[in-house]
Amino acid sequence: ALEAHLEELVAFKRALERRLEVDLFSHHSAKSMATWLRATNKPVLHHEVVLAACTLAMRAEGGLLFAEPDAMAERQRLALSLLTLLSSTEENALISEVDIQLGFSRLLGELSKVGNVDESKLQQEHAVALLRSAVEHEILPAEFLKSARRLRFGGLVGVEVVRAVQRQTPMHSRRIWGSGDARQFRREVREAILEYFDSGSTHELGRIVEELHLSEVEQARFMRKLMVTGMERATPDAALDAVDGLLGRCWTLDEVRLAFEQLRDVAQDLVLDFPQCRERTTDLVRRAAARGLLESEDLLLDGATIV
């Protein structure tokens, strides 16, 4: 029975790949794929459709990874349009939510099997673009990303891909905030920062930041608020401890620099309510440079300090 099942699986996957290349990627006909799947009548294997469509969408015709960006984008668009069609009531849901999540989890698992460094990096970029679009088009629930990250689907490579997707889909991946309005979100950010200064727990702050799934600009804004609070409390090192301690986990050096640029841009407004703003910001910048968070050239702006 096991041998018969394996033979059936191999035959199905071989026929599936041919159909995808011809019907979907060459003739752009998702309907033909749906008709074939219905006639084949093997619903237990339909998660293979998700995996195959995504895998082929990340490669050019003939299995090559290196292809024109527009061509890759088109293949990914076609793959996602197929998944949308097959999961719709119009096609009596030929694939289920379980099929979709199983297919994407296996896709993450495949990423760690690419040995060549350049090919692995390129495939990760393709995977990020594909998963991002799947989340944005609500084919794949954002909750899947949280589970995949927690369960470490695909090992280190898979986790990095999922983190990148979460960063690029902040409005989908951000945890539910009740009413979800911006004011409530800002309040939560403020409370997280104040809790950090009360507890001194960088680990807990990092956990909260990860759950927020902030975009690059929002990450910088969070750090800016963190640093302003540190200056207001005359505890600049506590703020920099968090920035430094979560570097590589929650944000990058580029985002740190962006945070300091934002700080410089709002410094003029802060002076009205915070007279010591200029002096403390200058001190903060120097401390950050001493920690390696800023380069020496960041200390100068048109011949003057960053502030």
mmCIF file of C-alpha atoms in Angstrom:
data_model
loop_
_atom_site.group_PDB
_atom_site.id
_atom_site.type_symbol
_atom_site.label_atom_id
_atom_site.label_comp_id
_atom_site.label_asym_id
_atom_site.label_seq_id
_atom_site.Cartn_x
_atom_site.Cartn_y
_atom_site.Cartn_z
ATOM 1 C CA ALA A 1 0.000 0.000 0.000
ATOM 2 C CA LEU A 2 2.851 2.369 0.854
ATOM 3 C CA GLU A 3 4.668 1.615 -2.389
ATOM 4 C CA ALA A 4 1.484 2.192 -4.376
ATOM 5 C CA HIS A 5 0.929 5.521 -2.646
ATOM 6 C CA LEU A 6 4.489 6.646 -3.397
ATOM 7 C CA GLU A 7 4.091 5.726 -7.049
ATOM 8 C CA GLU A 8 0.821 7.661 -7.169
ATOM 9 C CA LEU A 9 2.477 10.662 -5.510
ATOM 10 C CA VAL A 10 5.444 10.683 -7.897
ATOM 11 C CA ALA A 11 3.153 10.419 -10.924
ATOM 12 C CA PHE A 12 0.899 13.204 -9.633
ATOM 13 C CA LYS A 13 3.802 15.564 -8.942
ATOM 14 C CA ARG A 14 5.342 14.908 -12.361
ATOM 15 C CA ALA A 15 2.055 15.598 -14.149
ATOM 16 C CA LEU A 16 1.393 18.597 -11.895
ATOM 17 C CA GLU A 17 4.663 20.315 -12.797
ATOM 18 C CA ARG A 18 4.014 19.809 -16.514
ATOM 19 C CA ARG A 19 0.515 21.228 -16.168
ATOM 20 C CA LEU A 20 1.708 24.229 -14.207
ATOM 21 C CA GLU A 21 4.394 25.126 -16.751
ATOM 22 C CA VAL A 22 2.053 24.730 -19.732
ATOM 23 C CA ASP A 23 -1.407 25.712 -18.502
ATOM 24 C CA LEU A 24 -0.491 28.331 -15.899
ATOM 25 C CA PHE A 25 2.883 29.851 -16.716
ATOM 26 C CA SER A 26 2.724 29.566 -20.521
ATOM 27 C CA HIS A 27 -1.014 29.866 -21.293
ATOM 28 C CA HIS A 28 -1.937 31.873 -18.183
ATOM 29 C CA SER A 29 -4.953 29.667 -17.566
ATOM 30 C CA ALA A 30 -5.696 29.008 -13.912
ATOM 31 C CA LYS A 31 -9.106 27.670 -14.975
ATOM 32 C CA SER A 32 -7.452 24.845 -16.906
ATOM 33 C CA MET A 33 -5.524 23.881 -13.785
ATOM 34 C CA ALA A 34 -8.735 23.810 -11.767
ATOM 35 C CA THR A 35 -10.417 21.625 -14.384
ATOM 36 C CA TRP A 36 -7.484 19.204 -14.381
ATOM 37 C CA LEU A 37 -7.389 18.960 -10.590
ATOM 38 C CA ARG A 38 -11.108 18.281 -10.437
ATOM 39 C CA ALA A 39 -10.786 15.541 -13.057
ATOM 40 C CA THR A 40 -7.747 14.025 -11.303
ATOM 41 C CA ASN A 41 -9.755 13.860 -8.070
ATOM 42 C CA LYS A 42 -6.901 13.550 -5.589
ATOM 43 C CA PRO A 43 -7.787 16.150 -2.928
ATOM 44 C CA VAL A 44 -5.449 14.548 -0.389
ATOM 45 C CA LEU A 45 -2.528 15.635 -2.585
ATOM 46 C CA HIS A 46 -3.667 19.210 -3.198
ATOM 47 C CA HIS A 47 -1.135 20.689 -0.755
ATOM 48 C CA GLU A 48 1.402 19.561 -3.373
ATOM 49 C CA VAL A 49 -0.224 22.048 -5.759
ATOM 50 C CA VAL A 50 0.576 24.903 -3.382
ATOM 51 C CA LEU A 51 4.195 23.823 -2.966
ATOM 52 C CA ALA A 52 4.754 23.176 -6.690
ATOM 53 C CA ALA A 53 3.128 26.443 -7.808
ATOM 54 C CA CYS A 54 5.220 28.460 -5.345
ATOM 55 C CA THR A 55 8.453 26.605 -6.115
ATOM 56 C CA LEU A 56 8.056 27.019 -9.871
ATOM 57 C CA ALA A 57 7.051 30.670 -9.384
ATOM 58 C CA MET A 58 10.443 31.297 -7.780
ATOM 59 C CA ARG A 59 12.277 29.979 -10.818
ATOM 60 C CA ALA A 60 12.310 30.840 -14.489
ATOM 61 C CA GLU A 61 11.161 28.343 -17.102
ATOM 62 C CA GLY A 62 13.646 25.474 -17.126
ATOM 63 C CA GLY A 63 14.291 25.746 -13.388
ATOM 64 C CA LEU A 64 16.759 28.644 -13.488
ATOM 65 C CA LEU A 65 16.897 30.943 -10.459
ATOM 66 C CA PHE A 66 18.430 33.844 -12.338
ATOM 67 C CA ALA A 67 15.752 35.602 -14.366
ATOM 68 C CA GLU A 68 14.498 39.081 -15.206
ATOM 69 C CA PRO A 69 12.686 40.650 -12.211
ATOM 70 C CA ASP A 70 9.582 41.377 -14.298
ATOM 71 C CA ALA A 71 9.417 37.760 -15.464
ATOM 72 C CA MET A 72 9.734 36.488 -11.894
ATOM 73 C CA ALA A 73 7.072 38.906 -10.682
ATOM 74 C CA GLU A 74 4.714 37.685 -13.390
ATOM 75 C CA ARG A 75 5.258 34.040 -12.477
ATOM 76 C CA GLN A 76 4.587 34.826 -8.832
ATOM 77 C CA ARG A 77 1.450 36.753 -9.770
ATOM 78 C CA LEU A 78 0.186 33.778 -11.772
ATOM 79 C CA ALA A 79 0.926 31.341 -8.942
ATOM 80 C CA LEU A 80 -0.962 33.462 -6.416
ATOM 81 C CA SER A 81 -3.878 33.968 -8.792
ATOM 82 C CA LEU A 82 -4.097 30.179 -9.069
ATOM 83 C CA LEU A 83 -4.159 29.758 -5.289
ATOM 84 C CA THR A 84 -6.815 32.466 -5.022
ATOM 85 C CA LEU A 85 -8.979 30.705 -7.585
ATOM 86 C CA LEU A 86 -8.533 27.223 -6.146
ATOM 87 C CA SER A 87 -9.361 28.379 -2.627
ATOM 88 C CA SER A 88 -12.469 30.304 -3.686
ATOM 89 C CA THR A 89 -16.052 29.107 -3.399
ATOM 90 C CA GLU A 90 -16.281 29.559 -7.165
ATOM 91 C CA GLU A 91 -14.172 26.390 -7.482
ATOM 92 C CA ASN A 92 -15.743 24.757 -4.417
ATOM 93 C CA ALA A 93 -12.462 25.314 -2.587
ATOM 94 C CA LEU A 94 -10.263 22.778 -4.349
ATOM 95 C CA ILE A 95 -7.555 23.667 -1.848
ATOM 96 C CA SER A 96 -8.183 24.321 1.839
ATOM 97 C CA GLU A 97 -6.515 26.693 4.278
ATOM 98 C CA VAL A 98 -4.677 23.647 5.649
ATOM 99 C CA ASP A 99 -3.378 22.854 2.148
ATOM 100 C CA ILE A 100 -2.134 26.434 1.769
ATOM 101 C CA GLN A 101 -0.360 26.563 5.115
ATOM 102 C CA LEU A 102 1.140 23.094 4.660
ATOM 103 C CA GLY A 103 2.395 24.037 1.207
ATOM 104 C CA PHE A 104 4.027 27.253 2.428
ATOM 105 C CA SER A 105 5.562 25.549 5.470
ATOM 106 C CA ARG A 106 7.166 22.984 3.175
ATOM 107 C CA LEU A 107 8.356 25.804 0.922
ATOM 108 C CA LEU A 108 10.189 27.355 3.887
ATOM 109 C CA GLY A 109 11.708 23.955 4.619
ATOM 110 C CA GLU A 110 13.062 23.681 1.092
ATOM 111 C CA LEU A 111 14.986 26.962 1.391
ATOM 112 C CA SER A 112 17.635 25.489 3.668
ATOM 113 C CA LYS A 113 18.508 22.805 1.114
ATOM 114 C CA VAL A 114 20.136 25.161 -1.399
ATOM 115 C CA GLY A 115 23.906 24.755 -1.048
ATOM 116 C CA ASN A 116 25.215 27.530 -3.299
ATOM 117 C CA VAL A 117 25.434 30.808 -1.335
ATOM 118 C CA ASP A 118 24.441 33.092 -4.228
ATOM 119 C CA GLU A 119 21.546 30.860 -5.233
ATOM 120 C CA SER A 120 20.408 30.564 -1.627
ATOM 121 C CA LYS A 121 20.355 34.348 -1.199
ATOM 122 C CA LEU A 122 18.436 34.826 -4.434
ATOM 123 C CA GLN A 123 15.935 32.132 -3.544
ATOM 124 C CA GLN A 124 15.379 33.772 -0.157
ATOM 125 C CA GLU A 125 14.642 37.071 -1.901
ATOM 126 C CA HIS A 126 12.138 35.314 -4.177
ATOM 127 C CA ALA A 127 10.534 33.616 -1.161
ATOM 128 C CA VAL A 128 10.189 36.917 0.710
ATOM 129 C CA ALA A 129 8.493 38.530 -2.297
ATOM 130 C CA LEU A 130 6.157 35.566 -2.745
ATOM 131 C CA LEU A 131 5.128 35.276 0.906
ATOM 132 C CA ARG A 132 4.714 39.037 1.192
ATOM 133 C CA SER A 133 2.294 39.056 -1.744
ATOM 134 C CA ALA A 134 0.460 36.025 -0.361
ATOM 135 C CA VAL A 135 -0.089 37.828 2.943
ATOM 136 C CA GLU A 136 -1.012 41.139 1.295
ATOM 137 C CA HIS A 137 -3.593 39.387 -0.912
ATOM 138 C CA GLU A 138 -4.874 37.501 2.150
ATOM 139 C CA ILE A 139 -4.135 34.118 0.618
ATOM 140 C CA LEU A 140 -1.882 33.296 3.557
ATOM 141 C CA PRO A 141 -2.942 34.518 7.024
ATOM 142 C CA ALA A 142 -0.430 36.681 8.880
ATOM 143 C CA GLU A 143 -0.885 34.367 11.851
ATOM 144 C CA PHE A 144 0.950 31.711 9.809
ATOM 145 C CA LEU A 145 4.093 33.871 9.881
ATOM 146 C CA LYS A 146 3.980 34.063 13.656
ATOM 147 C CA SER A 147 3.599 30.281 13.956
ATOM 148 C CA ALA A 148 6.287 29.591 11.336
ATOM 149 C CA ARG A 149 8.712 31.845 13.186
ATOM 150 C CA ARG A 150 7.932 30.293 16.556
ATOM 151 C CA LEU A 151 8.262 26.738 15.223
ATOM 152 C CA ARG A 152 11.326 27.730 13.141
ATOM 153 C CA PHE A 153 10.086 26.328 9.842
ATOM 154 C CA GLY A 154 13.079 26.081 7.506
ATOM 155 C CA GLY A 155 15.615 26.605 10.296
ATOM 156 C CA LEU A 156 17.677 29.800 10.348
ATOM 157 C CA VAL A 157 17.016 30.534 6.689
ATOM 158 C CA GLY A 158 13.274 30.098 7.048
ATOM 159 C CA VAL A 159 13.156 32.290 10.147
ATOM 160 C CA GLU A 160 15.067 35.076 8.385
ATOM 161 C CA VAL A 161 12.642 34.924 5.449
ATOM 162 C CA VAL A 162 9.618 35.069 7.750
ATOM 163 C CA ARG A 163 11.102 37.977 9.713
ATOM 164 C CA ALA A 164 11.657 39.890 6.474
ATOM 165 C CA VAL A 165 8.058 39.241 5.388
ATOM 166 C CA GLN A 166 6.723 40.409 8.752
ATOM 167 C CA ARG A 167 8.783 43.581 8.507
ATOM 168 C CA GLN A 168 7.393 44.247 5.029
ATOM 169 C CA THR A 169 3.751 43.580 5.994
ATOM 170 C CA PRO A 170 3.390 45.584 9.236
ATOM 171 C CA MET A 171 -0.328 46.298 8.845
ATOM 172 C CA HIS A 172 -1.069 42.599 8.348
ATOM 173 C CA SER A 173 1.444 41.113 10.764
ATOM 174 C CA ARG A 174 0.961 43.541 13.643
ATOM 175 C CA ARG A 175 -0.916 41.941 16.498
ATOM 176 C CA ILE A 176 -4.581 42.845 16.920
ATOM 177 C CA TRP A 177 -5.068 45.965 19.042
ATOM 178 C CA GLY A 178 -8.772 45.727 19.898
ATOM 179 C CA SER A 179 -10.217 48.724 18.073
ATOM 180 C CA GLY A 180 -6.961 48.887 16.107
ATOM 181 C CA ASP A 181 -6.847 52.697 15.911
ATOM 182 C CA ALA A 182 -3.573 54.599 15.659
ATOM 183 C CA ARG A 183 -4.054 56.292 19.016
ATOM 184 C CA GLN A 184 -4.258 52.938 20.795
ATOM 185 C CA PHE A 185 -1.151 51.755 18.949
ATOM 186 C CA ARG A 186 0.810 54.851 20.024
ATOM 187 C CA ARG A 187 -0.332 54.325 23.596
ATOM 188 C CA GLU A 188 0.933 50.736 23.515
ATOM 189 C CA VAL A 189 4.315 51.889 22.186
ATOM 190 C CA ARG A 190 4.549 54.525 24.921
ATOM 191 C CA GLU A 191 3.696 51.987 27.624
ATOM 192 C CA ALA A 192 6.296 49.527 26.297
ATOM 193 C CA ILE A 193 9.012 52.195 26.464
ATOM 194 C CA LEU A 194 8.051 53.305 29.974
ATOM 195 C CA GLU A 195 7.943 49.691 31.152
ATOM 196 C CA TYR A 196 11.462 49.205 29.816
ATOM 197 C CA PHE A 197 12.830 52.143 31.803
ATOM 198 C CA ASP A 198 11.071 50.842 34.904
ATOM 199 C CA SER A 199 12.216 47.221 34.556
ATOM 200 C CA GLY A 200 15.462 47.564 32.582
ATOM 201 C CA SER A 201 14.595 44.349 30.721
ATOM 202 C CA THR A 202 15.960 44.520 27.194
ATOM 203 C CA HIS A 203 14.710 40.978 26.563
ATOM 204 C CA GLU A 204 11.111 41.923 27.344
ATOM 205 C CA LEU A 205 11.344 45.082 25.243
ATOM 206 C CA GLY A 206 12.661 42.998 22.342
ATOM 207 C CA ARG A 207 9.738 40.598 22.671
ATOM 208 C CA ILE A 208 7.259 43.469 22.461
ATOM 209 C CA VAL A 209 9.026 45.064 19.478
ATOM 210 C CA GLU A 210 8.986 41.730 17.638
ATOM 211 C CA GLU A 211 5.248 41.415 18.218
ATOM 212 C CA LEU A 212 4.686 44.897 16.812
ATOM 213 C CA HIS A 213 6.236 43.937 13.426
ATOM 214 C CA LEU A 214 7.207 47.522 12.676
ATOM 215 C CA SER A 215 8.287 48.774 9.276
ATOM 216 C CA GLU A 216 11.756 50.291 8.839
ATOM 217 C CA VAL A 217 10.497 53.830 9.402
ATOM 218 C CA GLU A 218 8.419 52.724 12.398
ATOM 219 C CA GLN A 219 11.439 50.940 13.902
ATOM 220 C CA ALA A 220 13.403 54.174 13.667
ATOM 221 C CA ARG A 221 10.523 56.133 15.170
ATOM 222 C CA PHE A 222 10.317 53.663 18.068
ATOM 223 C CA MET A 223 14.033 54.091 18.776
ATOM 224 C CA ARG A 224 13.710 57.863 18.528
ATOM 225 C CA LYS A 225 10.936 57.830 21.159
ATOM 226 C CA LEU A 226 13.040 55.471 23.275
ATOM 227 C CA MET A 227 16.024 57.831 23.134
ATOM 228 C CA VAL A 228 13.962 60.955 23.814
ATOM 229 C CA THR A 229 12.511 59.271 26.901
ATOM 230 C CA GLY A 230 16.030 58.349 28.015
ATOM 231 C CA MET A 231 17.171 61.950 27.628
ATOM 232 C CA GLU A 232 14.126 63.280 29.472
ATOM 233 C CA ARG A 233 14.883 60.924 32.345
ATOM 234 C CA ALA A 234 18.603 61.769 32.223
ATOM 235 C CA THR A 235 19.346 58.079 31.602
ATOM 236 C CA PRO A 236 20.834 58.100 28.079
ATOM 237 C CA ASP A 237 22.848 54.932 28.633
ATOM 238 C CA ALA A 238 19.699 52.978 29.463
ATOM 239 C CA ALA A 239 18.224 54.010 26.101
ATOM 240 C CA LEU A 240 21.426 53.098 24.265
ATOM 241 C CA ASP A 241 21.616 49.772 26.133
ATOM 242 C CA ALA A 242 18.287 48.846 24.510
ATOM 243 C CA VAL A 243 19.289 50.116 21.059
ATOM 244 C CA ASP A 244 22.611 48.282 21.271
ATOM 245 C CA GLY A 245 21.202 45.131 22.890
ATOM 246 C CA LEU A 246 18.495 44.633 20.267
ATOM 247 C CA LEU A 247 20.741 45.410 17.292
ATOM 248 C CA GLY A 248 20.485 42.537 14.828
ATOM 249 C CA ARG A 249 17.439 41.136 16.576
ATOM 250 C CA CYS A 250 14.921 43.938 16.163
ATOM 251 C CA TRP A 251 16.668 46.516 13.988
ATOM 252 C CA THR A 252 19.708 47.156 11.828
ATOM 253 C CA LEU A 253 22.455 49.789 11.938
ATOM 254 C CA ASP A 254 20.782 51.587 9.036
ATOM 255 C CA GLU A 255 17.600 51.856 11.092
ATOM 256 C CA VAL A 256 19.612 53.127 14.063
ATOM 257 C CA ARG A 257 21.098 55.850 11.871
ATOM 258 C CA LEU A 258 17.620 56.689 10.586
ATOM 259 C CA ALA A 259 16.440 57.041 14.197
ATOM 260 C CA PHE A 260 19.194 59.577 14.890
ATOM 261 C CA GLU A 261 18.300 61.450 11.705
ATOM 262 C CA GLN A 262 14.693 61.622 12.901
ATOM 263 C CA LEU A 263 15.938 62.822 16.292
ATOM 264 C CA ARG A 264 17.885 65.611 14.622
ATOM 265 C CA ASP A 265 14.835 66.589 12.543
ATOM 266 C CA VAL A 266 12.532 66.930 15.575
ATOM 267 C CA ALA A 267 15.116 68.474 17.925
ATOM 268 C CA GLN A 268 13.978 72.032 17.122
ATOM 269 C CA ASP A 269 10.404 71.207 18.154
ATOM 270 C CA LEU A 270 11.525 69.391 21.304
ATOM 271 C CA VAL A 271 13.447 72.433 22.615
ATOM 272 C CA LEU A 272 10.191 74.211 23.495
ATOM 273 C CA ASP A 273 9.158 71.545 26.022
ATOM 274 C CA PHE A 274 12.629 70.178 26.719
ATOM 275 C CA PRO A 275 15.168 73.031 26.990
ATOM 276 C CA GLN A 276 18.136 70.691 27.532
ATOM 277 C CA CYS A 277 17.311 68.816 24.317
ATOM 278 C CA ARG A 278 20.257 70.077 22.242
ATOM 279 C CA GLU A 279 22.917 69.446 24.850
ATOM 280 C CA ARG A 280 21.583 66.013 25.766
ATOM 281 C CA THR A 281 21.136 64.984 22.148
ATOM 282 C CA THR A 282 24.748 65.943 21.408
ATOM 283 C CA ASP A 283 25.839 63.896 24.415
ATOM 284 C CA LEU A 284 23.674 60.968 23.282
ATOM 285 C CA VAL A 285 25.158 61.025 19.785
ATOM 286 C CA ARG A 286 28.694 60.972 21.172
ATOM 287 C CA ARG A 287 27.844 58.060 23.451
ATOM 288 C CA ALA A 288 26.311 56.187 20.521
ATOM 289 C CA ALA A 289 29.411 56.749 18.412
ATOM 290 C CA ALA A 290 31.595 55.449 21.256
ATOM 291 C CA ARG A 291 29.524 52.248 21.219
ATOM 292 C CA GLY A 292 29.912 51.850 17.454
ATOM 293 C CA LEU A 293 26.247 52.597 16.772
ATOM 294 C CA LEU A 294 27.230 55.616 14.677
ATOM 295 C CA GLU A 295 30.220 56.329 12.461
ATOM 296 C CA SER A 296 32.511 59.273 13.092
ATOM 297 C CA GLU A 297 31.162 61.022 9.983
ATOM 298 C CA ASP A 298 27.698 60.827 11.511
ATOM 299 C CA LEU A 299 28.880 63.270 14.151
ATOM 300 C CA LEU A 300 29.206 65.997 11.547
ATOM 301 C CA LEU A 301 26.545 67.659 9.483
ATOM 302 C CA ASP A 302 27.665 70.564 7.323
ATOM 303 C CA GLY A 303 30.653 71.114 9.579
ATOM 304 C CA ALA A 304 28.666 70.966 12.829
ATOM 305 C CA THR A 305 27.504 68.300 15.203
ATOM 306 C CA ILE A 306 24.502 66.228 14.224
ATOM 307 C CA VAL A 307 22.341 68.574 16.263
#
